[in-house]
Coordinates of C-alpha atoms in Angstrom, one line a residue:
M62 CA 175.7 28.3 25.5
A63 CA 172.4 28.4 23.4
D64 CA 172.2 28.8 19.6
S65 CA 172.6 32.3 18.1
V66 CA 169.6 34.6 17.9
K67 CA 169.1 35.2 14.1
V68 CA 168.4 38.8 13.0
A69 CA 166.8 40.3 10.0
L70 CA 167.1 44.2 9.5
L71 CA 164.9 46.0 7.1
G72 CA 166.7 49.2 6.1
C73 CA 170.5 50.3 6.0
G74 CA 170.3 54.2 6.2
A75 CA 171.5 56.2 9.0
V76 CA 169.8 54.1 11.6
G77 CA 170.3 50.8 10.0
S78 CA 174.1 51.3 9.3
E79 CA 174.4 52.1 13.1
V80 CA 172.7 49.1 14.1
V81 CA 175.1 47.0 12.0
R82 CA 178.1 49.0 13.6
L83 CA 177.0 48.4 17.0
L84 CA 176.4 44.7 16.5
H85 CA 179.9 44.3 15.2
E86 CA 181.5 46.3 17.8
Q87 CA 179.5 45.1 20.8
A88 CA 179.2 41.4 19.5
D89 CA 181.1 39.9 22.8
D90 CA 178.9 42.1 25.4
L91 CA 175.6 41.2 23.6
T92 CA 176.6 37.7 23.8
A93 CA 177.1 38.1 27.4
R94 CA 174.0 40.1 28.0
I95 CA 171.5 37.8 26.2
G96 CA 173.1 34.6 26.7
A97 CA 173.8 33.5 23.0
P98 CA 175.6 35.3 20.1
V99 CA 173.5 37.6 17.8
E100 CA 173.5 36.5 13.9
L101 CA 172.8 39.1 11.4
V102 CA 171.3 36.7 8.5
G103 CA 170.0 39.2 6.1
V104 CA 169.6 43.1 5.4
A105 CA 166.9 44.2 3.2
V106 CA 167.7 47.6 1.0
R107 CA 166.2 49.3 -1.8
R108 CA 169.6 48.8 -3.8
A109 CA 171.8 46.0 -2.8
G110 CA 174.9 46.7 -5.0
R111 CA 175.3 50.2 -3.4
D112 CA 178.7 51.3 -1.8
R113 CA 178.6 51.1 1.7
G114 CA 182.0 52.2 2.5
D115 CA 183.6 50.2 5.5
L116 CA 180.3 49.0 7.1
P117 CA 181.2 45.5 8.7
I118 CA 178.8 43.5 6.8
D119 CA 179.4 40.4 4.2
P120 CA 177.9 42.0 0.9
E121 CA 176.2 38.6 0.4
L122 CA 173.7 39.3 3.3
F123 CA 172.0 42.5 1.1
T124 CA 168.7 41.6 -0.7
T125 CA 166.3 43.8 -2.2
D126 CA 163.3 41.1 -1.1
A127 CA 162.4 42.3 2.1
L128 CA 159.1 40.2 2.5
G129 CA 161.0 37.1 1.3
L130 CA 163.9 37.8 4.4
V131 CA 161.0 38.2 6.7
K132 CA 159.5 34.9 5.9
R133 CA 162.7 32.9 5.9
D134 CA 162.4 30.1 8.6
D135 CA 166.0 30.7 10.3
V136 CA 164.8 34.4 11.3
D137 CA 164.0 34.9 14.9
V138 CA 164.0 38.8 15.2
V139 CA 163.1 41.3 12.6
I140 CA 164.6 44.8 13.2
E141 CA 162.5 47.6 11.0
V142 CA 164.2 51.0 10.6
V143 CA 162.9 51.9 7.3
G144 CA 159.8 53.9 8.3
G145 CA 156.6 54.5 6.5
I146 CA 153.2 52.7 6.7
E147 CA 153.4 50.5 3.5
P148 CA 155.1 48.0 2.9
A149 CA 156.3 48.3 6.2
R150 CA 153.3 47.2 8.0
T151 CA 152.9 44.1 5.6
W152 CA 156.4 43.0 6.6
L153 CA 155.7 43.4 10.3
V154 CA 152.5 42.0 10.4
E155 CA 153.8 38.9 8.4
A156 CA 156.6 38.5 11.0
L157 CA 154.6 38.6 14.0
R158 CA 151.9 36.4 12.9
S159 CA 154.5 33.7 12.4
G160 CA 156.0 34.1 15.7
K161 CA 158.9 36.5 15.0
S162 CA 159.7 39.1 17.4
V163 CA 159.7 42.5 16.1
I164 CA 161.8 45.5 16.9
T165 CA 160.7 48.9 15.1
G166 CA 161.5 52.6 15.5
N167 CA 158.4 53.2 13.1
K168 CA 156.4 56.0 14.8
A169 CA 154.4 56.8 12.1
L170 CA 153.2 53.1 11.6
L171 CA 152.7 52.6 15.4
A172 CA 150.6 55.8 15.6
E173 CA 148.5 55.2 12.6
D174 CA 147.9 51.4 13.1
G175 CA 149.8 50.2 16.0
G176 CA 146.6 48.0 17.0
S177 CA 147.2 45.8 13.8
L178 CA 150.8 45.2 15.1
H179 CA 149.7 44.4 18.7
D180 CA 146.9 42.0 17.3
A181 CA 149.5 40.3 15.1
A182 CA 151.9 40.1 17.8
A183 CA 149.2 38.5 20.1
E184 CA 148.2 36.1 17.5
G185 CA 151.8 34.9 16.7
G186 CA 152.9 35.0 20.4
A187 CA 155.8 37.3 19.5
D188 CA 157.2 40.4 21.3
L189 CA 156.7 43.9 19.9
Y190 CA 159.1 46.3 21.0
Y191 CA 159.6 50.0 19.9
E192 CA 161.8 52.2 22.3
A193 CA 163.2 53.9 19.5
S194 CA 160.3 55.0 18.0
V195 CA 160.1 58.1 20.6
A196 CA 163.0 60.2 21.8
G197 CA 165.8 58.1 20.7
A198 CA 168.2 56.7 23.0
I199 CA 166.0 58.2 25.8
P200 CA 164.9 55.1 28.0
L201 CA 161.1 56.3 28.0
L202 CA 158.6 53.9 26.7
R203 CA 159.9 50.9 28.7
P204 CA 159.4 52.8 32.1
L205 CA 156.1 53.7 31.1
R206 CA 155.0 50.2 30.2
E207 CA 156.8 48.2 32.8
S208 CA 158.5 50.4 35.7
L209 CA 155.3 52.7 36.3
H210 CA 153.0 50.0 35.2
G211 CA 151.9 49.8 39.2
D212 CA 151.3 53.7 39.2
R213 CA 148.4 55.9 37.8
I214 CA 149.9 58.4 35.3
T215 CA 147.9 61.6 35.3
Q216 CA 150.0 63.7 32.5
V217 CA 152.9 63.4 30.0
T218 CA 154.1 66.4 28.6
G219 CA 157.2 66.5 26.3
I220 CA 159.3 68.0 23.9
V221 CA 159.7 65.2 21.4
N222 CA 161.2 66.9 18.2
G223 CA 164.5 68.0 18.3
T224 CA 164.3 70.2 15.0
T225 CA 161.3 72.3 16.0
N226 CA 163.1 72.8 19.6
F227 CA 166.4 73.9 18.0
I228 CA 164.3 76.4 15.8
L229 CA 162.5 77.7 18.9
S230 CA 165.7 77.9 21.1
A231 CA 167.7 79.8 18.5
M232 CA 164.6 82.2 18.1
D233 CA 164.9 82.6 21.9
A234 CA 168.5 83.1 22.0
T235 CA 168.8 85.4 19.0
G236 CA 165.7 87.0 18.3
A237 CA 165.7 85.8 14.9
G238 CA 162.5 85.0 13.1
F239 CA 161.2 81.5 12.0
S240 CA 162.4 81.5 8.6
E241 CA 166.0 82.3 9.9
A242 CA 166.1 79.7 12.4
L243 CA 165.0 77.1 10.1
E244 CA 167.7 78.0 7.9
E245 CA 170.3 77.6 10.7
A246 CA 168.7 74.4 11.6
T247 CA 168.9 73.0 7.8
A248 CA 172.5 74.2 7.4
L249 CA 173.7 72.4 10.7
G250 CA 171.6 69.1 9.8
Y251 CA 168.8 69.4 12.2
A252 CA 166.3 69.9 9.6
E253 CA 165.5 68.0 6.6
A254 CA 165.2 69.4 3.2
D255 CA 161.4 68.9 3.6
P256 CA 161.0 69.9 7.2
T257 CA 157.2 69.8 6.9
A258 CA 156.7 66.7 9.3
D259 CA 158.7 68.5 11.8
V260 CA 157.6 72.1 11.6
E261 CA 154.1 71.3 11.3
G262 CA 153.9 69.0 14.3
F263 CA 153.3 65.7 12.5
D264 CA 156.1 64.0 13.9
A265 CA 155.4 65.1 17.4
A266 CA 151.9 64.2 17.0
A267 CA 152.8 60.6 16.1
K268 CA 154.9 60.3 19.0
A269 CA 152.3 61.8 21.2
A270 CA 149.8 59.3 20.2
I271 CA 152.5 56.4 21.3
L272 CA 153.0 58.0 24.7
A273 CA 149.3 58.5 25.5
S274 CA 148.8 54.8 24.5
L275 CA 151.1 53.4 26.9
A276 CA 150.3 56.0 29.7
F277 CA 146.7 55.7 29.7
H278 CA 146.2 51.9 28.6
T279 CA 144.2 53.1 25.7
R280 CA 144.7 52.9 22.1
V281 CA 145.4 56.5 20.8
R282 CA 146.1 57.0 17.0
A283 CA 147.5 60.0 15.5
E284 CA 144.2 61.0 14.0
D285 CA 143.2 61.7 17.7
V286 CA 145.8 63.9 18.5
Y287 CA 145.2 67.8 18.1
R288 CA 148.0 69.3 16.0
E289 CA 149.7 72.6 15.4
G290 CA 153.2 73.5 14.1
I291 CA 155.5 76.3 14.6
T292 CA 155.5 78.1 11.4
E293 CA 153.3 80.9 13.0
V294 CA 155.4 81.5 15.7
S295 CA 157.1 84.9 15.3
A296 CA 160.0 86.9 16.8
A297 CA 157.5 89.2 18.4
D298 CA 155.7 86.0 20.1
V299 CA 158.9 84.8 21.4
A300 CA 159.8 88.4 22.8
S301 CA 156.2 88.5 24.5
A302 CA 156.9 85.1 26.0
K303 CA 160.4 86.7 27.5
A304 CA 158.5 89.7 29.0
M305 CA 156.2 87.4 30.9
G306 CA 159.0 85.4 32.0
C307 CA 158.4 82.4 29.4
T308 CA 159.8 80.7 26.5
I309 CA 158.0 79.0 23.8
K310 CA 158.2 75.1 23.2
L311 CA 156.3 72.7 21.0
L312 CA 154.9 70.5 23.4
C313 CA 153.1 67.2 23.4
I314 CA 150.6 67.1 26.1
A315 CA 148.5 64.0 27.1
G316 CA 146.6 63.8 30.3
R317 CA 143.5 62.7 32.0
T318 CA 140.4 64.9 31.9
A319 CA 138.0 65.6 35.0
D320 CA 135.4 63.2 33.5
G321 CA 137.9 60.2 33.3
G322 CA 138.8 60.6 29.5
V323 CA 142.1 61.9 28.1
S324 CA 143.1 64.7 25.8
V325 CA 146.2 64.3 23.4
R326 CA 147.6 67.5 21.8
V327 CA 150.7 69.0 20.2
H328 CA 151.0 72.6 19.8
P329 CA 153.5 75.3 20.5
A330 CA 153.0 77.1 24.2
M331 CA 154.4 79.4 26.3
I332 CA 155.9 77.9 29.5
P333 CA 157.5 79.8 32.4
R334 CA 161.3 79.7 32.5
T335 CA 161.5 78.0 35.8
H336 CA 159.7 74.9 34.6
P337 CA 162.3 72.2 33.9
L338 CA 161.3 71.7 30.3
A339 CA 162.1 75.5 29.6
G340 CA 165.8 74.7 30.1
V341 CA 165.7 72.0 27.2
G342 CA 167.7 73.5 24.5
E343 CA 169.1 72.9 20.9
A344 CA 167.9 69.6 19.4
F345 CA 167.6 67.8 22.8
N346 CA 164.1 66.0 23.7
A347 CA 162.8 65.8 27.3
V348 CA 159.5 64.3 28.6
F349 CA 158.0 65.2 31.9
V350 CA 155.8 62.5 33.6
E351 CA 153.4 63.1 36.7
A352 CA 151.9 59.9 38.4
E353 CA 150.0 59.8 41.5
A354 CA 152.6 57.8 43.4
A355 CA 155.8 58.5 41.8
G356 CA 155.3 62.5 41.7
Q357 CA 157.0 64.1 38.8
L358 CA 159.8 62.4 36.5
M359 CA 161.8 63.9 33.5
F360 CA 163.6 61.9 31.1
Y361 CA 166.0 63.8 28.9
G362 CA 168.7 63.4 26.3
R363 CA 169.3 63.2 22.7
G364 CA 166.1 62.4 20.8
A365 CA 167.3 61.7 17.4
G366 CA 170.2 60.4 15.2
G367 CA 171.7 57.3 13.7
A368 CA 173.6 56.3 17.0
P369 CA 171.1 57.1 19.6
T370 CA 168.2 55.4 17.9
A371 CA 170.5 52.3 17.4
S372 CA 171.3 52.3 21.0
A373 CA 167.4 51.9 21.6
V374 CA 167.1 49.2 19.1
L375 CA 170.1 47.3 20.5
G376 CA 168.3 47.7 24.0
D377 CA 165.3 46.1 22.7
L378 CA 167.3 43.4 21.1
V379 CA 168.8 42.2 24.4
A380 CA 165.4 42.3 26.0
V381 CA 163.9 40.2 23.0
G382 CA 166.7 37.9 22.8
R383 CA 166.6 37.0 26.5
N384 CA 162.8 36.4 26.0
R385 CA 163.4 34.1 23.2
L386 CA 165.9 32.0 24.9
A387 CA 163.7 31.9 28.1
G388 CA 160.8 30.6 26.2
V389 CA 158.6 33.6 27.1
R390 CA 157.1 36.7 25.7
A391 CA 157.1 40.3 27.1
A392 CA 153.8 41.7 28.7
S393 CA 151.2 42.1 25.9
E394 CA 149.6 45.5 24.9
S395 CA 147.7 47.1 27.9
A396 CA 144.6 48.8 26.4
Y397 CA 142.3 47.7 28.9
A398 CA 141.1 51.2 30.0
D399 CA 139.9 52.2 26.4
L400 CA 139.1 55.8 27.8
T401 CA 137.6 58.4 25.6
V402 CA 139.9 60.6 23.8
H403 CA 138.4 64.2 23.9
P404 CA 138.7 66.6 21.0
M405 CA 140.7 69.6 21.6
G406 CA 137.4 72.2 21.9
E407 CA 136.8 70.1 25.2
V408 CA 140.4 70.8 26.5
R409 CA 140.4 73.5 29.1
T410 CA 143.5 75.9 28.2
R411 CA 144.7 79.2 28.7
Y412 CA 145.7 81.7 25.7
H413 CA 148.0 84.7 25.5
V414 CA 146.4 87.0 22.7
S415 CA 148.1 90.0 21.1
L416 CA 145.8 92.4 19.3
D417 CA 146.9 95.1 16.8
V418 CA 144.2 97.7 17.6
A419 CA 143.2 101.3 17.0
D420 CA 144.0 103.9 19.7
R421 CA 140.6 104.8 20.7
A422 CA 138.3 105.4 23.8
G423 CA 136.2 102.0 24.4
V424 CA 138.6 99.6 22.9
L425 CA 139.7 97.9 26.3
A426 CA 136.0 97.6 27.4
S427 CA 134.8 96.3 23.9
V428 CA 137.3 93.6 23.9
A429 CA 136.6 92.4 27.6
G430 CA 132.9 92.3 26.6
V431 CA 133.8 89.9 23.7
F432 CA 135.8 87.6 26.2
A433 CA 132.8 88.0 28.9
R434 CA 130.0 86.8 26.1
H435 CA 132.2 83.6 25.8
D436 CA 132.7 83.1 29.3
V437 CA 136.1 83.6 29.1
S438 CA 137.8 85.1 32.1
I439 CA 140.7 87.6 31.7
A440 CA 143.7 87.1 34.0
T441 CA 146.0 90.1 32.7
V442 CA 145.9 92.8 30.2
N443 CA 148.5 95.2 28.9
Q444 CA 148.4 97.8 26.4
S445 CA 151.5 99.4 24.9
G446 CA 152.1 101.8 21.9
R447 CA 149.8 104.8 20.5
G448 CA 148.2 105.5 17.4
D449 CA 149.0 103.0 14.4
E450 CA 151.4 101.0 17.0
A451 CA 148.8 100.2 19.8
I452 CA 149.0 96.9 21.0
L453 CA 146.6 95.0 23.4
V454 CA 147.9 91.7 25.1
I455 CA 145.4 89.6 27.1
V456 CA 146.3 86.4 29.1
T457 CA 143.2 84.3 29.9
H458 CA 142.3 82.2 32.8
S459 CA 141.6 78.4 32.0
A460 CA 138.6 77.8 29.9
P461 CA 137.4 75.4 27.2
D462 CA 139.3 75.6 24.2
S463 CA 136.0 76.1 21.9
A464 CA 135.3 79.1 23.9
L465 CA 138.5 80.7 23.5
A466 CA 138.5 80.0 19.6
A467 CA 135.2 81.5 19.5
T468 CA 136.7 84.7 21.4
V469 CA 139.4 85.1 19.0
A470 CA 137.0 84.6 16.0
E471 CA 134.8 87.3 17.2
L472 CA 137.7 90.0 18.0
R473 CA 138.8 89.3 14.3
T474 CA 135.4 91.0 13.1
L475 CA 135.6 94.0 15.1
D476 CA 136.5 97.1 12.9
F477 CA 138.9 98.4 15.7
V478 CA 141.2 95.2 15.6
R479 CA 143.5 95.6 12.8
A480 CA 144.9 92.3 13.3
V481 CA 145.2 89.4 15.8
A482 CA 148.9 89.4 15.7
S483 CA 149.3 86.1 17.7
V484 CA 147.5 83.5 19.7
L485 CA 149.2 81.1 22.0
R486 CA 148.4 78.7 24.5
V487 CA 149.9 79.2 27.9
E488 CA 150.7 76.0 30.1
F489 CA 151.8 75.5 33.8

């Protein structure tokens, strides 16, 4: 049997500790699958002397010098589960340039500057794997970059953040408002103490950039992704969605445009309850992929957590280990298409607009006139209530998002519109 595959682990938190446990518990199976034993030669942490309970690891392996660990000559593979941009970028670029393969779950770094990592991997002839960066244990990125590599993907639509999906699912099931549902998510451990990255859509936007880059052979960065969170979604919005036979989900949507470019966006949207994504509840993730030859595919499962994410890391480790023993490397980055990423204003969408209006003659005609001036076609109109409780709900046909935004902006200026109660996009 060949010599061992020597691994340096950067980070030993929720994910890193599960990686250590799985390396220990599945040692024999990993040896059989790779063709050589896996040897953990060092673990970089912030505090080397911290009590880590019954973690099956020699305390002598802990170090606070991550860069020194990465530079060691006896390291074959670097696994990074620390997160953040720096110093993780410095560590991984150093590893890749020196020929060490890298496995990372760092979605923020991949979305902001994945190009630097891919360039360093090409320079050093090393593998870069990152299945754990999107949707936890769900096997998603490898199918996009390998199994579907011979097909032409047209759209990727997904629920890729468990926290927001739990919140929206709770609002749909109980009628609760956003704040109440967030409190429940926090109490159950689904939301961080500071949930900003989740509820404002930053986490999903980073994942959308990674998915779009793989699906469309184009470098897409987080800054290219249009982003809206769910903090403005109200119980009334959820009730309106139900009345339309819809539910509200925070979606990442990456698709080809008519002119050959791509659009990438993250925002809450109403979707029909008949769509497969509508039934994805609680903290689960799902990604719906559409390709010209393969048709429609859906990937579903737990999208976060220490054990599911560690499972994805070890899957990458088996692939990397096999490559190193065979003296080969995985296929390099595929960014040949270099498609134009269009801004949100050029994307065609549909709107659901709820207006709190004065109940008087001519209101409906005036509102319709505003839509007509911006060349936005109305699909349905529903008016309910009287007097101070008059509500006008409009659903539009597809139109450029910039035209819809301009329409809503003008509606806000009308004296008989007391408030634009909500604006949501409608998908499918």
